[in-house]
N, CA, C and O atoms as CSV, one atom per row, in Angstrom:
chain,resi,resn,atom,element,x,y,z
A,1,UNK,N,N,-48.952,121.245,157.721
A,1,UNK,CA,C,-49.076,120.051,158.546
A,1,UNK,C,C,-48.071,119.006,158.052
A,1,UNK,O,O,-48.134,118.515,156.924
A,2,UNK,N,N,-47.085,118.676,159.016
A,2,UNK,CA,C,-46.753,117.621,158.451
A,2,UNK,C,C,-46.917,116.158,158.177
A,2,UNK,O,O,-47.690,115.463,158.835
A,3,UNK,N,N,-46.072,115.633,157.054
A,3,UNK,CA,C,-46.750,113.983,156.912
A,3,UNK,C,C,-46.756,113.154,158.164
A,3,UNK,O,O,-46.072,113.419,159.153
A,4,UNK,N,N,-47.715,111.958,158.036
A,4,UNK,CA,C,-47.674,111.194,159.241
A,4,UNK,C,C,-46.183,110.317,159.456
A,4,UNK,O,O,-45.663,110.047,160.538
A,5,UNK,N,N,-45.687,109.975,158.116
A,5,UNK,CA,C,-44.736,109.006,158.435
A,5,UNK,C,C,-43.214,110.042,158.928
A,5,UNK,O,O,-42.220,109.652,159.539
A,6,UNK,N,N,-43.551,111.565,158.347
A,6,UNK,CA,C,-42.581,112.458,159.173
A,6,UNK,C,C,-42.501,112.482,160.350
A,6,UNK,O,O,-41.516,112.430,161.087
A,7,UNK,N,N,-43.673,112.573,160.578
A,7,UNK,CA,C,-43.850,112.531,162.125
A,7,UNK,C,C,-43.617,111.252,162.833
A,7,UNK,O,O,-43.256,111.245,164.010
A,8,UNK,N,N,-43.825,110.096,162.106
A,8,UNK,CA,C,-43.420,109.034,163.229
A,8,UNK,C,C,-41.779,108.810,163.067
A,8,UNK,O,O,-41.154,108.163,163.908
A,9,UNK,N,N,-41.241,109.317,162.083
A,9,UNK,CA,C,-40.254,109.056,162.173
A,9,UNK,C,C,-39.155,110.053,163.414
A,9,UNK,O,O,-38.307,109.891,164.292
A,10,UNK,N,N,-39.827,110.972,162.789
A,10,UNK,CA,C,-39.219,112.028,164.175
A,10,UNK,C,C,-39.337,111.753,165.690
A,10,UNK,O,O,-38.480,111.986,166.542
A,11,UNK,N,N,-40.233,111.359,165.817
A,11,UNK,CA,C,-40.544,110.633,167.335
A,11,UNK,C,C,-39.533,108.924,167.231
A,11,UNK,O,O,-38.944,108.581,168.256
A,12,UNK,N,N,-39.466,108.263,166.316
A,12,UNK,CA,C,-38.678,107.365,166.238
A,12,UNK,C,C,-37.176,108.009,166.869
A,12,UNK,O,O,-36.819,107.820,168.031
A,13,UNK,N,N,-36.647,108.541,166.188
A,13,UNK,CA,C,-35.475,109.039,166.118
A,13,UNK,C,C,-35.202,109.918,167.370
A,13,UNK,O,O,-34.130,109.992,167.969
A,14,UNK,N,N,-36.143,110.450,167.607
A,14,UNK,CA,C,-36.001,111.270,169.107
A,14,UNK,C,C,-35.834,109.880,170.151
A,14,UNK,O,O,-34.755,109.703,170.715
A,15,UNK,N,N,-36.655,109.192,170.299
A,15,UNK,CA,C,-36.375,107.852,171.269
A,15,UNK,C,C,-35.208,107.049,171.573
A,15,UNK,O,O,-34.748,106.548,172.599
A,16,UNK,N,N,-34.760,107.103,169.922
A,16,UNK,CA,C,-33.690,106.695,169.702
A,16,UNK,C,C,-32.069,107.243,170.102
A,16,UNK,O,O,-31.040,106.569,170.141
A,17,UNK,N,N,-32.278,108.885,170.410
A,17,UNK,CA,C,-31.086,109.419,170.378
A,17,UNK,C,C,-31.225,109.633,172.076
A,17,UNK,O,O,-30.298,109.780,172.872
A,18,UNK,N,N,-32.698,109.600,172.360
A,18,UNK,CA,C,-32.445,109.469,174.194
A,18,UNK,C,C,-31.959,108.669,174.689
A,18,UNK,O,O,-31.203,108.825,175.649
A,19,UNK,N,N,-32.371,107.148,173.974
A,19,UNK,CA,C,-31.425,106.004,174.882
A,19,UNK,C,C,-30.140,106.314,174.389
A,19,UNK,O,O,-29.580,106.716,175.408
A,20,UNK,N,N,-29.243,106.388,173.389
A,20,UNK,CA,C,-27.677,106.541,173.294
A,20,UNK,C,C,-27.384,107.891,174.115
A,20,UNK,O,O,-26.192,108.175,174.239
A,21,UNK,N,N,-28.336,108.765,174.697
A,21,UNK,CA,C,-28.124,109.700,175.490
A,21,UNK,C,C,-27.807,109.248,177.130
A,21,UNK,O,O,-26.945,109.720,177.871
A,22,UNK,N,N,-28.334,108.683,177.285
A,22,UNK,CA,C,-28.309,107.868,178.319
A,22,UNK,C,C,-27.328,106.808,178.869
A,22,UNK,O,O,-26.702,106.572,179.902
A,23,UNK,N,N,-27.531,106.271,177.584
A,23,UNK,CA,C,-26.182,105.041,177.799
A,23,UNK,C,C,-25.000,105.995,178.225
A,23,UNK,O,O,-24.545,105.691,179.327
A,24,UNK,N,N,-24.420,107.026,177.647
A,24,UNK,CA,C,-23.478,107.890,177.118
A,24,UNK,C,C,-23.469,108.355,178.840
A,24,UNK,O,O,-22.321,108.588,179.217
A,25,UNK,N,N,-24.351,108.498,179.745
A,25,UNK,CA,C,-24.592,109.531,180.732
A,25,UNK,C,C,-24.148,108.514,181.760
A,25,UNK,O,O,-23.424,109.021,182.616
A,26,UNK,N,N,-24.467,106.713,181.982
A,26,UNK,CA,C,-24.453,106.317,182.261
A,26,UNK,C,C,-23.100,105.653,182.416
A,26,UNK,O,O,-22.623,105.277,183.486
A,27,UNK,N,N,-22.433,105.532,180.994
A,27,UNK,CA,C,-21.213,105.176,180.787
A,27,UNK,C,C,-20.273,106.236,181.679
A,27,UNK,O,O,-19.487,105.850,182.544
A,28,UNK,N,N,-20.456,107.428,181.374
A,28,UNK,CA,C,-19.607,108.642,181.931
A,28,UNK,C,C,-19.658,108.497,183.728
A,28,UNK,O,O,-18.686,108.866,184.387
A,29,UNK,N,N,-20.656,108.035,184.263
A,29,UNK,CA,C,-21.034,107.840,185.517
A,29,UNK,C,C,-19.754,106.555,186.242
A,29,UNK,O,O,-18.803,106.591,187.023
A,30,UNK,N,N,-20.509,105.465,185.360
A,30,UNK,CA,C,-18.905,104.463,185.526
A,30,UNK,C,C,-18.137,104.604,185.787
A,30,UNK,O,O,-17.591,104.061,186.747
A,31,UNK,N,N,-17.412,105.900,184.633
A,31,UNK,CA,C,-16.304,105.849,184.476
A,31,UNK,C,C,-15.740,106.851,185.657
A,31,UNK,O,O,-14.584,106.657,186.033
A,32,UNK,N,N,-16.505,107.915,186.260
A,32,UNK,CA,C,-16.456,108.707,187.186
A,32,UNK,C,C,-16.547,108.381,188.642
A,32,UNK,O,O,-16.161,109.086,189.574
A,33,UNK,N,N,-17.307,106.815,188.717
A,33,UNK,CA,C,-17.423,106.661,190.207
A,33,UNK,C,C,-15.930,106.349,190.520
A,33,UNK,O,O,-15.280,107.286,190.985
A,34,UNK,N,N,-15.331,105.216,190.338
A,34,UNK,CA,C,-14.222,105.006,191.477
A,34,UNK,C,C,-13.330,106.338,191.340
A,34,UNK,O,O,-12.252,106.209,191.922
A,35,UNK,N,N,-13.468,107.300,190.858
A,35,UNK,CA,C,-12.536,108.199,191.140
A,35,UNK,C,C,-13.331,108.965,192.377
A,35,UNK,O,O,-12.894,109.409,193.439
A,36,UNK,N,N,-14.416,108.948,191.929
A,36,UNK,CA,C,-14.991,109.992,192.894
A,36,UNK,C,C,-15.606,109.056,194.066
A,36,UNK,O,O,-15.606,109.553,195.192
A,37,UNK,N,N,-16.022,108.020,193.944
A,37,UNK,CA,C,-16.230,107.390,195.658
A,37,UNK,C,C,-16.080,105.840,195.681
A,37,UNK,O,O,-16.901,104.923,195.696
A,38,UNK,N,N,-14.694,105.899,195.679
A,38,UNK,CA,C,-14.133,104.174,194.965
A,38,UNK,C,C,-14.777,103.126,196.122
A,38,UNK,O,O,-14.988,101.975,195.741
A,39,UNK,N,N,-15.033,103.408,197.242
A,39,UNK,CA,C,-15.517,102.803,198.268
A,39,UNK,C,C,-16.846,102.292,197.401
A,39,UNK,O,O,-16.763,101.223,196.796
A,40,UNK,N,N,-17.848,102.931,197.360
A,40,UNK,CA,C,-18.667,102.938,196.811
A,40,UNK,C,C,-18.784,102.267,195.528
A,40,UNK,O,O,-19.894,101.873,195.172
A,41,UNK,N,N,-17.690,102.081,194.742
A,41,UNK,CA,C,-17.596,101.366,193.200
A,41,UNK,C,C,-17.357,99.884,193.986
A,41,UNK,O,O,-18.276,99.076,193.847
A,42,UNK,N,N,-16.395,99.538,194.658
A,42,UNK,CA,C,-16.062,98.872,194.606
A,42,UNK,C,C,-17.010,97.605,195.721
A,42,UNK,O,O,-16.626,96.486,196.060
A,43,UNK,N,N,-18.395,98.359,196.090
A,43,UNK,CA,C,-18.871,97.733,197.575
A,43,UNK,C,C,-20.009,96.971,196.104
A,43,UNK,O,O,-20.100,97.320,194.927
A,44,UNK,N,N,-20.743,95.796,196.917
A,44,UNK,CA,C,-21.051,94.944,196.510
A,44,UNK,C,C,-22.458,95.447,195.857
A,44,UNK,O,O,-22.918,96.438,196.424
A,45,UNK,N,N,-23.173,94.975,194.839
A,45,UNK,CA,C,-24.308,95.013,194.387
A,45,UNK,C,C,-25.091,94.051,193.816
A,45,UNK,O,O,-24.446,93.019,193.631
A,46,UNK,N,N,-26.431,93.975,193.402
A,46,UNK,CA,C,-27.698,93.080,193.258
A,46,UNK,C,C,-27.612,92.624,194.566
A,46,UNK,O,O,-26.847,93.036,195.438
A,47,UNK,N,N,-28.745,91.432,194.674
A,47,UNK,CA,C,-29.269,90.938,195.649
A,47,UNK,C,C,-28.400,89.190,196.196
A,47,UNK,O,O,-28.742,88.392,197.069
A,48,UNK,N,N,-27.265,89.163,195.258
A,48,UNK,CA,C,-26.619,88.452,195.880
A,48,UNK,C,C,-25.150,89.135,196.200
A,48,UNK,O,O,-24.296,88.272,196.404
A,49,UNK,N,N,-24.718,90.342,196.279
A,49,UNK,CA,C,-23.653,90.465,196.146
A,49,UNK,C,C,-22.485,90.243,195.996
A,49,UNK,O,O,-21.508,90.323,196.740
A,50,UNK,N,N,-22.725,89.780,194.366
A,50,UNK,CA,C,-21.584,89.366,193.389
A,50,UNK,C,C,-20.822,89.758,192.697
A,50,UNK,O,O,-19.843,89.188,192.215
A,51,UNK,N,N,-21.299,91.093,192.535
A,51,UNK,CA,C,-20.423,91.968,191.806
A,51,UNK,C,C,-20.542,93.449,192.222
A,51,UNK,O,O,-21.561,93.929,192.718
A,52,UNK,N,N,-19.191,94.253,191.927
A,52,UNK,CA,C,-19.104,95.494,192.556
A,52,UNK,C,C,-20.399,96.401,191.492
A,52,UNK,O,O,-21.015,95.948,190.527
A,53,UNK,N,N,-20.465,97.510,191.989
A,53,UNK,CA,C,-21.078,98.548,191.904
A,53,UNK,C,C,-20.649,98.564,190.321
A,53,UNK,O,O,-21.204,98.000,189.379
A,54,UNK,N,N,-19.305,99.516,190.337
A,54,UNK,CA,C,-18.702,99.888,188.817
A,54,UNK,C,C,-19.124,98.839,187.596
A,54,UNK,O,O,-19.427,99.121,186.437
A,55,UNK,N,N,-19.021,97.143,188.429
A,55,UNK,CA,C,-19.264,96.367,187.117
A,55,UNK,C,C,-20.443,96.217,186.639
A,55,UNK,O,O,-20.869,96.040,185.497
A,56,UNK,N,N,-20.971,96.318,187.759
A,56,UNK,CA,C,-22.797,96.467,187.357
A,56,UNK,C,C,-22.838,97.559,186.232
A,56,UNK,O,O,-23.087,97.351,185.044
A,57,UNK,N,N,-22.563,98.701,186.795
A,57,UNK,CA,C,-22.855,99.940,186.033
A,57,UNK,C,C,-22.350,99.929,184.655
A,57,UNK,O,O,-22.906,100.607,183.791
A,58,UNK,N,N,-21.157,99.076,184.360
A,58,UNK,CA,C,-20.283,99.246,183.021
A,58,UNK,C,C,-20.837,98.034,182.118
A,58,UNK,O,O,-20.793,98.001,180.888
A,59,UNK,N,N,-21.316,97.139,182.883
A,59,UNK,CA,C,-22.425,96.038,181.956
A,59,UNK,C,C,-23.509,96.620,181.657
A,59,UNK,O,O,-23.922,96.415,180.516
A,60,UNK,N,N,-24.264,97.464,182.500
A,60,UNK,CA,C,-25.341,98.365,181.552
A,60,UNK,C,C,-25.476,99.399,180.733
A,60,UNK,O,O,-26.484,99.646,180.070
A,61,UNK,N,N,-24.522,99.992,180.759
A,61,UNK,CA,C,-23.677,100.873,179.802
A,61,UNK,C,C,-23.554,100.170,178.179
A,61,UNK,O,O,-23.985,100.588,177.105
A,62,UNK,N,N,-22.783,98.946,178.523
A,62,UNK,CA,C,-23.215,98.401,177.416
A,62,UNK,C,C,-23.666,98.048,176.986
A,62,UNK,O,O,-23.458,98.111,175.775
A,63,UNK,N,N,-24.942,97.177,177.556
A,63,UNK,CA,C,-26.247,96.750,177.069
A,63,UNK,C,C,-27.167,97.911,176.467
A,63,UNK,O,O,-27.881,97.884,175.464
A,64,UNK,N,N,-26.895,99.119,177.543
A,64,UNK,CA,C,-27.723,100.233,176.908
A,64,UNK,C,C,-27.045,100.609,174.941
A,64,UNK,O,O,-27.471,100.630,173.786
A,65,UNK,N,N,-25.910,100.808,175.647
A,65,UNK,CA,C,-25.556,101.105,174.433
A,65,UNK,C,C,-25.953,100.301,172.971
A,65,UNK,O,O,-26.384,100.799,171.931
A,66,UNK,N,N,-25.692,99.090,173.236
A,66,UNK,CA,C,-26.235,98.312,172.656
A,66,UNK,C,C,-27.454,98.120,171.773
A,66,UNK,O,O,-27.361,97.747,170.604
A,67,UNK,N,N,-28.528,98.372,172.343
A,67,UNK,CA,C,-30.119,98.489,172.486
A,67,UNK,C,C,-29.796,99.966,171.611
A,67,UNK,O,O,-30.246,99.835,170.472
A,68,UNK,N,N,-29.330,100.950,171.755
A,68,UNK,CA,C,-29.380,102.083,171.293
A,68,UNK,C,C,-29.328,101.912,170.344
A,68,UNK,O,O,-30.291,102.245,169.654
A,69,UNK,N,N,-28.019,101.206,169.645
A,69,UNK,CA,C,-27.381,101.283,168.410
A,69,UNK,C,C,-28.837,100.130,167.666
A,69,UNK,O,O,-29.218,100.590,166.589
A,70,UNK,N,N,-29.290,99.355,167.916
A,70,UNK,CA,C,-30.295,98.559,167.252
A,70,UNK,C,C,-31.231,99.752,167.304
A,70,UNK,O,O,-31.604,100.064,166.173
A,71,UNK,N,N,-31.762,100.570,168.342
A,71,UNK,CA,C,-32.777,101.165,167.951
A,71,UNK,C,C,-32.464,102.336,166.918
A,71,UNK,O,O,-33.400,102.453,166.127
A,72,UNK,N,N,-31.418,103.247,166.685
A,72,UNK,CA,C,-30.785,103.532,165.640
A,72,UNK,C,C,-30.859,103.110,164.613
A,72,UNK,O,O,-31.438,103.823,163.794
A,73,UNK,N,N,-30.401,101.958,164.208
A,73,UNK,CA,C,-30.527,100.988,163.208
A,73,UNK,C,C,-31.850,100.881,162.690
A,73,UNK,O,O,-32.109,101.273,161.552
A,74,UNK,N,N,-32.740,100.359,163.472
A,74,UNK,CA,C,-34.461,100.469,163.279
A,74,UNK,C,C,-34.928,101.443,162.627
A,74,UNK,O,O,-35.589,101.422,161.589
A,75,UNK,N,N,-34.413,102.725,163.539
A,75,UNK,CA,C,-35.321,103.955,163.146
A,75,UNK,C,C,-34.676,104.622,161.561
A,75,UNK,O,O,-35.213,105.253,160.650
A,76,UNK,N,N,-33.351,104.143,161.782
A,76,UNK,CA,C,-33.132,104.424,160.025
A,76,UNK,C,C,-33.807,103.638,159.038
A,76,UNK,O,O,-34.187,104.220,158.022
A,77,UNK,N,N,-34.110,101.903,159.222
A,77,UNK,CA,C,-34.116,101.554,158.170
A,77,UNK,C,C,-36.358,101.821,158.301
A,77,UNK,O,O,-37.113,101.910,157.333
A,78,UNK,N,N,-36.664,101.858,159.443
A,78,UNK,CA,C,-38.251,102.200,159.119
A,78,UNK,C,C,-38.362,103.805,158.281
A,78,UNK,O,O,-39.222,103.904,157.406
A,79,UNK,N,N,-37.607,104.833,158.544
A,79,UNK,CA,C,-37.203,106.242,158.086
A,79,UNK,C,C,-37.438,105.818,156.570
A,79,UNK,O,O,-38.524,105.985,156.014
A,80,UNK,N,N,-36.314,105.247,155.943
A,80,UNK,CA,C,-36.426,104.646,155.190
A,80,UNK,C,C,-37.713,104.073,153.915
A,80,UNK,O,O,-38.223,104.514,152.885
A,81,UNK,N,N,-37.808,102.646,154.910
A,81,UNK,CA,C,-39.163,102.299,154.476
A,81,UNK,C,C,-40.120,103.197,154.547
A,81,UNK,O,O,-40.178,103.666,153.410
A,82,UNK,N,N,-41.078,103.830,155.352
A,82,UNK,CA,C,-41.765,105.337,155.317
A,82,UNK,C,C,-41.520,105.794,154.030
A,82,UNK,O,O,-42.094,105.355,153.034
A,83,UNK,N,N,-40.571,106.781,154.031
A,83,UNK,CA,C,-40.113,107.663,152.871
A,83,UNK,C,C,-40.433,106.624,151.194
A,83,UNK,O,O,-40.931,107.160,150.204
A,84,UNK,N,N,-40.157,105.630,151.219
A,84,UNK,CA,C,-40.279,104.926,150.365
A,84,UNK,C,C,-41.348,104.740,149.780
A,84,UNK,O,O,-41.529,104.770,148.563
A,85,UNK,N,N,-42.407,104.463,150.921
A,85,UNK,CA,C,-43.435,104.231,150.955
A,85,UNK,C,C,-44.293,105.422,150.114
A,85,UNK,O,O,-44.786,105.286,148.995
A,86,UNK,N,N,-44.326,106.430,150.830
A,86,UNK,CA,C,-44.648,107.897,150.487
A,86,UNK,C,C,-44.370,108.304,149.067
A,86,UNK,O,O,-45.213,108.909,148.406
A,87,UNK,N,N,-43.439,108.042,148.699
A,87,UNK,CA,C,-42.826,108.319,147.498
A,87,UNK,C,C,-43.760,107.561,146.437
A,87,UNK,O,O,-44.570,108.006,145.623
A,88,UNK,N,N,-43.313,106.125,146.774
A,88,UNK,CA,C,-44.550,105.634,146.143
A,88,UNK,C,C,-45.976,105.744,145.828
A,88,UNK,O,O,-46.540,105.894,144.744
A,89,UNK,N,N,-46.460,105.629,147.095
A,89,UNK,CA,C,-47.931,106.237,146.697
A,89,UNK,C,C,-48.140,107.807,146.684
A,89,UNK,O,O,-49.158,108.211,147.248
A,90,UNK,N,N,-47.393,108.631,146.173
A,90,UNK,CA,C,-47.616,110.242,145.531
A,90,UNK,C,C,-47.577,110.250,144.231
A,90,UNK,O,O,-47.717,111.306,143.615
């Protein structure tokens, strides 16, 4: 059986590598629309239509990305703390 803080960390880290999975899927999407339906990149989006499609998509790309890399960050330094923890009280 494994430890609990193994286990939360593994589920940490799995969460973690889905959103930079994502961002990554999302980014690639960006970067793929105006080639593949520039009409479409370039036609208007949100609810005031202020900005094209592509820019929408390439601002969340980076926000995702963003968010990823903090949750990364997190899940190493709780990994971390855990293990520490454990160590200690054995």
């Amino acid at each position: 059986m494994p430890q609990p803080w193994l286990l939360a960390a593994l589920c940490l880290a799995t969460l973690a590598g889905t959103m930079v999975a994502i961002a990554l899927a999302t980014a690639l999407y960006a970067i793929a629309l105006p080639f593949d339906a520039p009409a479409l990149a370039g036609a208007g989006n949100g609810p005031f239509q202020l900005v094209s499609t592509g820019i929408s998509l390439a601002a969340e790309a980076v926000a995702m990305a963003g968010l990823g890399l903090v949750a990364l960050l997190s899940t190493r330094r709780t990994w971390l703390g855990m293990r520490a923890d454990h160590v200690q009280s054995s």
